Amino acid sequence: MARPATVTIDLEAIAHNYRLAKSLAPEQQALAVVKANAYGHGAVPVARKLESEADAFAVACIEEAAELRVAGIRKPILLLEGFFSADELNYISEHNLWTAVHNQQQIDAITSASIKKPLHIWLKLDTGMHRLGFSAAEYPAAWQQLKALPQVASITLMSHFSSADDPHSPVTAAQLQCLDDISRQCPSPVSIANSAGTLIHSSAHRQWQRPGIMLYGSSPFAEGQAIDQQLRPAMTLSTEIIAVHDLQPGDAVGYSGTFVCDKATRVGTIAMGYADGYPRQAKTGTPVIVNGQRTRIIGRVSMDMITVDLTGINAGIGDPVELWGKQLLANEVAPCCDTISYTLFTGITRRVHHRYTGQRSSGGLLTAV
Ligand SMILES: *Cc1c(COP(=O)(O)O)cnc(C)c1O
């Protein structure tokens, strides 16, 4: 048997979560955000699963879009970071990609481009994130300039929330106010809601929602929200116990001996480490599920192994371990590693076996690869 470290992706859960996003703003459209290899879930299998029902997809850059086109995905794909040089414009125009435009250099490049089909532009307004986009003062002129170009087929007014994951933040309302002011001056379809906006800020719903993390069944909120219950976790990271040792008080476990047993302790070693994408920052006490029972990791995470506390747990060599998934939410593990579920998901490495459930196959059967 092969090393048991496995990531299992439930594509049916992702389809369910996309439908949830759609149901929250039923009159509107939703881009399925599949950037960064679908947040580590596999951009091609995820896009294939959603292709029949997603209104469009979104990725960060042209390389990610090309991967989907090569795989036969035909729905429009938005480039969230736009293009980086003018030589991308032909591919964008010919492959039905939509592109964000966030600076004057990009407008100049479009102005002097000779392309076969005019472009669908998502012109970015900076409403307070201060990362990409034109300020409210600059925006109307940029919009007018693009509007007048034969190279431009349509403009969507796009902005991004900085703090929608905090339901109490006053920033969200201020960003919406800025968006609506510009929207009155520049009549275009509008898009601002990420997952957090889609899930709880109905005032942010516009023509296009942009759900990302929620598609993968993970809540964007630090404080849980009632709606979180309707999300289905899509990724399960699992492995098995490969060794068991009974240690005595005073025995130290793992690199630098950071964990010292204060009593007789049964320690299990599992085939999972930071080279698989499990964060080395995980502290002693980070939860883990062994054989369906909740326990904790102890000592430092190594490159290929982690030690877990089996004291009082019914488990032995070969028994299953879930690092995160349906029994243990990534959102519970993430704070123990000073991070968020997004980095846990995107950090999974190629050494981990990838399994898919809920794929569509020609015979209509479930397949695993
Ligand atoms: C990644 C991204 C999203 C999706 O954000 P989530 O918090 O994962 O829902 C939406 N819009 C833009 C511009 C993004 O970069």
Short mmCIF file of N, CA and C in Angstrom, two decimals, residues 48-166:
data_model
loop_
_atom_site.label_atom_id
_atom_site.label_comp_id
_atom_site.label_asym_id
_atom_site.label_seq_id
_atom_site.Cartn_x
_atom_site.Cartn_y
_atom_site.Cartn_z
N ARG A 48 -15.07 21.55 -14.08
CA ARG A 48 -15.87 20.57 -14.83
C ARG A 48 -17.16 20.27 -14.10
N LYS A 49 -17.08 20.15 -12.78
CA LYS A 49 -18.27 19.85 -11.99
C LYS A 49 -19.28 21.00 -12.09
N LEU A 50 -18.78 22.24 -12.09
CA LEU A 50 -19.69 23.40 -12.05
C LEU A 50 -20.06 23.92 -13.43
N GLU A 51 -19.37 23.44 -14.46
CA GLU A 51 -19.51 24.03 -15.81
C GLU A 51 -20.97 24.17 -16.26
N SER A 52 -21.81 23.19 -15.95
CA SER A 52 -23.17 23.25 -16.49
C SER A 52 -24.03 24.28 -15.76
N GLU A 53 -23.69 24.63 -14.52
CA GLU A 53 -24.56 25.55 -13.78
C GLU A 53 -23.92 26.88 -13.42
N ALA A 54 -22.58 26.98 -13.44
CA ALA A 54 -21.95 28.26 -13.07
C ALA A 54 -22.20 29.29 -14.17
N ASP A 55 -22.46 30.54 -13.77
CA ASP A 55 -22.66 31.60 -14.76
C ASP A 55 -21.34 31.95 -15.44
N ALA A 56 -20.25 31.87 -14.69
CA ALA A 56 -18.91 32.14 -15.20
C ALA A 56 -17.92 31.75 -14.10
N PHE A 57 -16.65 31.77 -14.45
CA PHE A 57 -15.61 31.45 -13.47
C PHE A 57 -14.70 32.65 -13.26
N ALA A 58 -13.94 32.65 -12.18
CA ALA A 58 -12.93 33.68 -11.96
C ALA A 58 -11.63 33.04 -11.50
N VAL A 59 -10.53 33.54 -12.05
CA VAL A 59 -9.18 33.10 -11.66
C VAL A 59 -8.33 34.35 -11.48
N ALA A 60 -7.09 34.17 -11.05
CA ALA A 60 -6.25 35.34 -10.82
C ALA A 60 -5.64 35.85 -12.12
N CYS A 61 -5.24 34.95 -13.00
CA CYS A 61 -4.37 35.35 -14.11
C CYS A 61 -4.57 34.45 -15.32
N ILE A 62 -3.97 34.84 -16.43
CA ILE A 62 -4.18 34.16 -17.70
C ILE A 62 -3.69 32.70 -17.68
N GLU A 63 -2.63 32.42 -16.94
CA GLU A 63 -2.14 31.03 -16.87
C GLU A 63 -3.23 30.12 -16.29
N GLU A 64 -3.90 30.62 -15.26
CA GLU A 64 -4.96 29.82 -14.63
C GLU A 64 -6.15 29.66 -15.58
N ALA A 65 -6.45 30.71 -16.34
CA ALA A 65 -7.55 30.62 -17.31
C ALA A 65 -7.21 29.64 -18.43
N ALA A 66 -5.96 29.70 -18.91
CA ALA A 66 -5.55 28.82 -20.01
C ALA A 66 -5.66 27.35 -19.60
N GLU A 67 -5.33 27.06 -18.35
CA GLU A 67 -5.45 25.67 -17.88
C GLU A 67 -6.90 25.18 -18.05
N LEU A 68 -7.85 26.06 -17.74
CA LEU A 68 -9.27 25.68 -17.85
C LEU A 68 -9.69 25.56 -19.32
N ARG A 69 -9.22 26.47 -20.15
CA ARG A 69 -9.58 26.39 -21.58
C ARG A 69 -9.01 25.12 -22.22
N VAL A 70 -7.77 24.80 -21.87
CA VAL A 70 -7.15 23.58 -22.42
C VAL A 70 -7.95 22.35 -21.98
N ALA A 71 -8.53 22.41 -20.79
CA ALA A 71 -9.32 21.28 -20.28
C ALA A 71 -10.73 21.26 -20.86
N GLY A 72 -11.06 22.25 -21.69
CA GLY A 72 -12.36 22.21 -22.36
C GLY A 72 -13.46 23.01 -21.67
N ILE A 73 -13.11 23.80 -20.66
CA ILE A 73 -14.10 24.65 -19.99
C ILE A 73 -14.45 25.83 -20.91
N ARG A 74 -15.73 26.07 -21.12
CA ARG A 74 -16.15 27.05 -22.13
C ARG A 74 -16.81 28.30 -21.57
N LYS A 75 -17.26 28.26 -20.33
CA LYS A 75 -17.91 29.44 -19.76
C LYS A 75 -16.91 30.61 -19.69
N PRO A 76 -17.43 31.86 -19.66
CA PRO A 76 -16.51 33.00 -19.51
C PRO A 76 -15.67 32.87 -18.24
N ILE A 77 -14.45 33.38 -18.31
CA ILE A 77 -13.54 33.34 -17.15
C ILE A 77 -13.00 34.75 -16.92
N LEU A 78 -13.24 35.27 -15.74
CA LEU A 78 -12.73 36.60 -15.38
C LEU A 78 -11.33 36.49 -14.79
N LEU A 79 -10.43 37.37 -15.26
CA LEU A 79 -9.09 37.48 -14.68
C LEU A 79 -9.14 38.54 -13.59
N LEU A 80 -9.09 38.12 -12.33
CA LEU A 80 -9.32 39.05 -11.21
C LEU A 80 -8.19 40.06 -11.05
N GLU A 81 -6.98 39.68 -11.44
CA GLU A 81 -5.85 40.62 -11.36
C GLU A 81 -5.61 41.30 -12.69
N GLY A 82 -6.44 40.97 -13.67
CA GLY A 82 -6.29 41.59 -14.98
C GLY A 82 -5.13 41.01 -15.75
N PHE A 83 -4.67 41.78 -16.75
CA PHE A 83 -3.53 41.33 -17.54
C PHE A 83 -2.30 42.12 -17.14
N PHE A 84 -1.13 41.54 -17.39
CA PHE A 84 0.12 42.14 -16.92
C PHE A 84 0.90 42.76 -18.06
N SER A 85 0.64 42.30 -19.29
CA SER A 85 1.29 42.94 -20.43
C SER A 85 0.36 42.85 -21.64
N ALA A 86 0.57 43.79 -22.59
CA ALA A 86 -0.34 43.93 -23.73
C ALA A 86 -0.41 42.66 -24.58
N ASP A 87 0.65 41.85 -24.54
CA ASP A 87 0.63 40.66 -25.41
C ASP A 87 -0.36 39.59 -24.93
N GLU A 88 -1.00 39.81 -23.78
CA GLU A 88 -2.03 38.87 -23.33
C GLU A 88 -3.38 39.17 -23.98
N LEU A 89 -3.52 40.35 -24.60
CA LEU A 89 -4.86 40.79 -25.01
C LEU A 89 -5.45 39.95 -26.14
N ASN A 90 -4.61 39.45 -27.04
CA ASN A 90 -5.14 38.61 -28.10
C ASN A 90 -5.75 37.33 -27.56
N TYR A 91 -5.02 36.68 -26.66
CA TYR A 91 -5.55 35.44 -26.07
C TYR A 91 -6.85 35.72 -25.31
N ILE A 92 -6.85 36.83 -24.58
CA ILE A 92 -8.05 37.20 -23.79
C ILE A 92 -9.24 37.38 -24.72
N SER A 93 -9.01 38.07 -25.82
CA SER A 93 -10.10 38.35 -26.74
C SER A 93 -10.58 37.08 -27.45
N GLU A 94 -9.65 36.22 -27.81
CA GLU A 94 -10.02 35.04 -28.59
C GLU A 94 -10.58 33.90 -27.76
N HIS A 95 -10.30 33.90 -26.45
CA HIS A 95 -10.74 32.77 -25.62
C HIS A 95 -11.86 33.14 -24.65
N ASN A 96 -12.57 34.22 -24.97
CA ASN A 96 -13.71 34.60 -24.14
C ASN A 96 -13.33 34.75 -22.67
N LEU A 97 -12.19 35.41 -22.43
CA LEU A 97 -11.84 35.78 -21.06
C LEU A 97 -12.31 37.20 -20.82
N TRP A 98 -12.68 37.48 -19.60
CA TRP A 98 -13.00 38.84 -19.18
C TRP A 98 -11.83 39.31 -18.33
N THR A 99 -11.51 40.58 -18.40
CA THR A 99 -10.35 41.02 -17.64
C THR A 99 -10.65 42.21 -16.74
N ALA A 100 -10.14 42.13 -15.50
CA ALA A 100 -10.15 43.31 -14.65
C ALA A 100 -9.18 44.33 -15.24
N VAL A 101 -9.53 45.59 -15.10
CA VAL A 101 -8.64 46.69 -15.46
C VAL A 101 -8.56 47.59 -14.24
N HIS A 102 -7.34 47.81 -13.76
CA HIS A 102 -7.21 48.55 -12.50
C HIS A 102 -6.22 49.70 -12.57
N ASN A 103 -5.57 49.91 -13.73
CA ASN A 103 -4.67 51.06 -13.80
C ASN A 103 -4.66 51.66 -15.22
N GLN A 104 -4.08 52.84 -15.33
CA GLN A 104 -4.10 53.57 -16.60
C GLN A 104 -3.24 52.87 -17.66
N GLN A 105 -2.15 52.20 -17.23
CA GLN A 105 -1.30 51.50 -18.19
C GLN A 105 -2.12 50.45 -18.94
N GLN A 106 -3.01 49.79 -18.25
CA GLN A 106 -3.85 48.78 -18.92
C GLN A 106 -4.80 49.44 -19.91
N ILE A 107 -5.35 50.58 -19.53
CA ILE A 107 -6.26 51.28 -20.46
C ILE A 107 -5.47 51.70 -21.71
N ASP A 108 -4.25 52.20 -21.51
CA ASP A 108 -3.42 52.61 -22.65
C ASP A 108 -3.13 51.41 -23.55
N ALA A 109 -2.86 50.26 -22.94
CA ALA A 109 -2.56 49.05 -23.72
C ALA A 109 -3.77 48.64 -24.55
N ILE A 110 -4.96 48.74 -23.97
CA ILE A 110 -6.18 48.38 -24.71
C ILE A 110 -6.41 49.37 -25.84
N THR A 111 -6.15 50.65 -25.55
CA THR A 111 -6.38 51.70 -26.55
C THR A 111 -5.55 51.46 -27.81
N SER A 112 -4.32 50.95 -27.63
CA SER A 112 -3.48 50.77 -28.82
C SER A 112 -3.46 49.32 -29.30
N ALA A 113 -4.32 48.47 -28.75
CA ALA A 113 -4.33 47.06 -29.16
C ALA A 113 -5.18 46.87 -30.41
N SER A 114 -4.73 45.98 -31.30
CA SER A 114 -5.62 45.58 -32.39
C SER A 114 -6.03 44.15 -32.12
N ILE A 115 -7.28 43.97 -31.76
CA ILE A 115 -7.81 42.66 -31.37
C ILE A 115 -9.03 42.37 -32.21
N LYS A 116 -9.30 41.07 -32.40
CA LYS A 116 -10.38 40.67 -33.29
C LYS A 116 -11.74 40.94 -32.67
N LYS A 117 -11.90 40.51 -31.39
CA LYS A 117 -13.20 40.68 -30.74
C LYS A 117 -13.05 41.67 -29.58
N PRO A 118 -14.01 42.59 -29.42
CA PRO A 118 -13.89 43.55 -28.33
C PRO A 118 -13.96 42.88 -26.95
N LEU A 119 -13.40 43.56 -25.96
CA LEU A 119 -13.17 42.96 -24.63
C LEU A 119 -14.31 43.27 -23.66
N HIS A 120 -14.52 42.31 -22.74
CA HIS A 120 -15.41 42.54 -21.60
C HIS A 120 -14.53 42.91 -20.41
N ILE A 121 -14.72 44.16 -19.97
CA ILE A 121 -13.83 44.74 -18.96
C ILE A 121 -14.54 44.81 -17.61
N TRP A 122 -13.83 44.42 -16.56
CA TRP A 122 -14.31 44.66 -15.20
C TRP A 122 -13.40 45.76 -14.63
N LEU A 123 -13.94 46.98 -14.64
CA LEU A 123 -13.15 48.15 -14.26
C LEU A 123 -13.20 48.31 -12.75
N LYS A 124 -12.03 48.30 -12.17
CA LYS A 124 -11.97 48.19 -10.71
C LYS A 124 -11.94 49.54 -10.03
N LEU A 125 -12.84 49.67 -9.07
CA LEU A 125 -12.95 50.88 -8.23
C LEU A 125 -12.37 50.55 -6.86
N ASP A 126 -11.51 51.42 -6.38
CA ASP A 126 -10.98 51.26 -5.02
C ASP A 126 -11.93 51.95 -4.04
N THR A 127 -12.71 51.13 -3.31
CA THR A 127 -13.66 51.71 -2.35
C THR A 127 -13.11 51.70 -0.94
N GLY A 128 -11.83 51.31 -0.76
CA GLY A 128 -11.27 51.35 0.58
C GLY A 128 -10.29 50.25 0.90
N MET A 129 -10.18 49.27 0.03
CA MET A 129 -9.20 48.19 0.24
C MET A 129 -7.78 48.72 0.00
N HIS A 130 -7.67 49.69 -0.94
CA HIS A 130 -6.37 50.31 -1.24
C HIS A 130 -5.33 49.31 -1.68
N ARG A 131 -5.76 48.41 -2.57
CA ARG A 131 -4.83 47.42 -3.10
C ARG A 131 -4.78 47.57 -4.62
N LEU A 132 -5.96 47.47 -5.27
CA LEU A 132 -6.05 47.67 -6.71
C LEU A 132 -7.21 48.60 -7.01
N GLY A 133 -7.12 49.32 -8.12
CA GLY A 133 -8.28 50.04 -8.63
C GLY A 133 -8.10 51.54 -8.66
N PHE A 134 -9.02 52.16 -9.40
CA PHE A 134 -9.05 53.62 -9.51
C PHE A 134 -9.79 54.19 -8.31
N SER A 135 -9.33 55.34 -7.83
CA SER A 135 -10.03 56.02 -6.75
C SER A 135 -11.37 56.56 -7.28
N ALA A 136 -12.25 56.92 -6.36
CA ALA A 136 -13.54 57.47 -6.77
C ALA A 136 -13.34 58.72 -7.62
N ALA A 137 -12.29 59.48 -7.35
CA ALA A 137 -12.03 60.70 -8.12
C ALA A 137 -11.59 60.36 -9.56
N GLU A 138 -10.82 59.28 -9.71
CA GLU A 138 -10.29 58.93 -11.03
C GLU A 138 -11.27 58.11 -11.88
N TYR A 139 -12.18 57.41 -11.20
CA TYR A 139 -12.95 56.36 -11.87
C TYR A 139 -13.77 56.83 -13.07
N PRO A 140 -14.57 57.91 -12.91
CA PRO A 140 -15.44 58.28 -14.04
C PRO A 140 -14.67 58.55 -15.33
N ALA A 141 -13.49 59.15 -15.23
CA ALA A 141 -12.71 59.44 -16.43
C ALA A 141 -12.21 58.14 -17.07
N ALA A 142 -11.78 57.20 -16.23
CA ALA A 142 -11.32 55.91 -16.75
C ALA A 142 -12.48 55.19 -17.45
N TRP A 143 -13.64 55.25 -16.83
CA TRP A 143 -14.84 54.59 -17.38
C TRP A 143 -15.21 55.21 -18.73
N GLN A 144 -15.19 56.56 -18.80
CA GLN A 144 -15.53 57.26 -20.05
C GLN A 144 -14.55 56.89 -21.17
N GLN A 145 -13.29 56.83 -20.79
CA GLN A 145 -12.24 56.52 -21.76
C GLN A 145 -12.47 55.14 -22.37
N LEU A 146 -12.74 54.16 -21.52
CA LEU A 146 -12.97 52.79 -22.02
C LEU A 146 -14.25 52.70 -22.82
N LYS A 147 -15.27 53.39 -22.33
CA LYS A 147 -16.59 53.35 -22.97
C LYS A 147 -16.49 53.78 -24.45
N ALA A 148 -15.57 54.70 -24.72
CA ALA A 148 -15.46 55.27 -26.07
C ALA A 148 -14.63 54.38 -27.01
N LEU A 149 -14.02 53.32 -26.48
CA LEU A 149 -13.09 52.53 -27.31
C LEU A 149 -13.81 51.45 -28.11
N PRO A 150 -13.46 51.27 -29.38
CA PRO A 150 -14.02 50.15 -30.15
C PRO A 150 -13.52 48.80 -29.64
N GLN A 151 -12.41 48.80 -28.90
CA GLN A 151 -11.88 47.53 -28.37
C GLN A 151 -12.66 47.03 -27.16
N VAL A 152 -13.63 47.82 -26.70
CA VAL A 152 -14.35 47.45 -25.47
C VAL A 152 -15.81 47.11 -25.78
N ALA A 153 -16.22 45.91 -25.38
CA ALA A 153 -17.60 45.47 -25.62
C ALA A 153 -18.51 45.84 -24.46
N SER A 154 -18.01 45.71 -23.22
CA SER A 154 -18.84 46.02 -22.05
C SER A 154 -17.95 46.37 -20.87
N ILE A 155 -18.53 47.07 -19.92
CA ILE A 155 -17.82 47.41 -18.68
C ILE A 155 -18.67 46.99 -17.50
N THR A 156 -18.06 46.28 -16.57
CA THR A 156 -18.70 45.96 -15.29
C THR A 156 -17.94 46.73 -14.21
N LEU A 157 -18.71 47.34 -13.32
CA LEU A 157 -18.11 48.11 -12.21
C LEU A 157 -17.83 47.13 -11.07
N MET A 158 -16.54 47.02 -10.75
CA MET A 158 -16.12 46.00 -9.78
C MET A 158 -15.37 46.64 -8.63
N SER A 159 -15.67 46.18 -7.41
CA SER A 159 -14.85 46.58 -6.27
C SER A 159 -14.72 45.39 -5.33
N HIS A 160 -13.95 45.55 -4.26
CA HIS A 160 -13.68 44.42 -3.37
C HIS A 160 -13.76 44.89 -1.92
N PHE A 161 -14.39 44.06 -1.08
CA PHE A 161 -14.51 44.39 0.36
C PHE A 161 -13.22 44.08 1.10
N SER A 162 -12.90 44.94 2.05
CA SER A 162 -11.74 44.64 2.90
C SER A 162 -12.15 43.94 4.19
N SER A 163 -13.40 44.13 4.65
CA SER A 163 -13.73 43.72 6.03
C SER A 163 -15.10 43.07 6.15
N ALA A 164 -15.61 42.53 5.03
CA ALA A 164 -16.96 41.95 5.07
C ALA A 164 -17.03 40.70 5.94
N ASP A 165 -15.86 40.12 6.26
CA ASP A 165 -15.86 38.93 7.14
C ASP A 165 -16.14 39.32 8.60
N ASP A 166 -16.13 40.62 8.90
CA ASP A 166 -16.47 41.09 10.24
C ASP A 166 -17.83 41.79 10.15
#
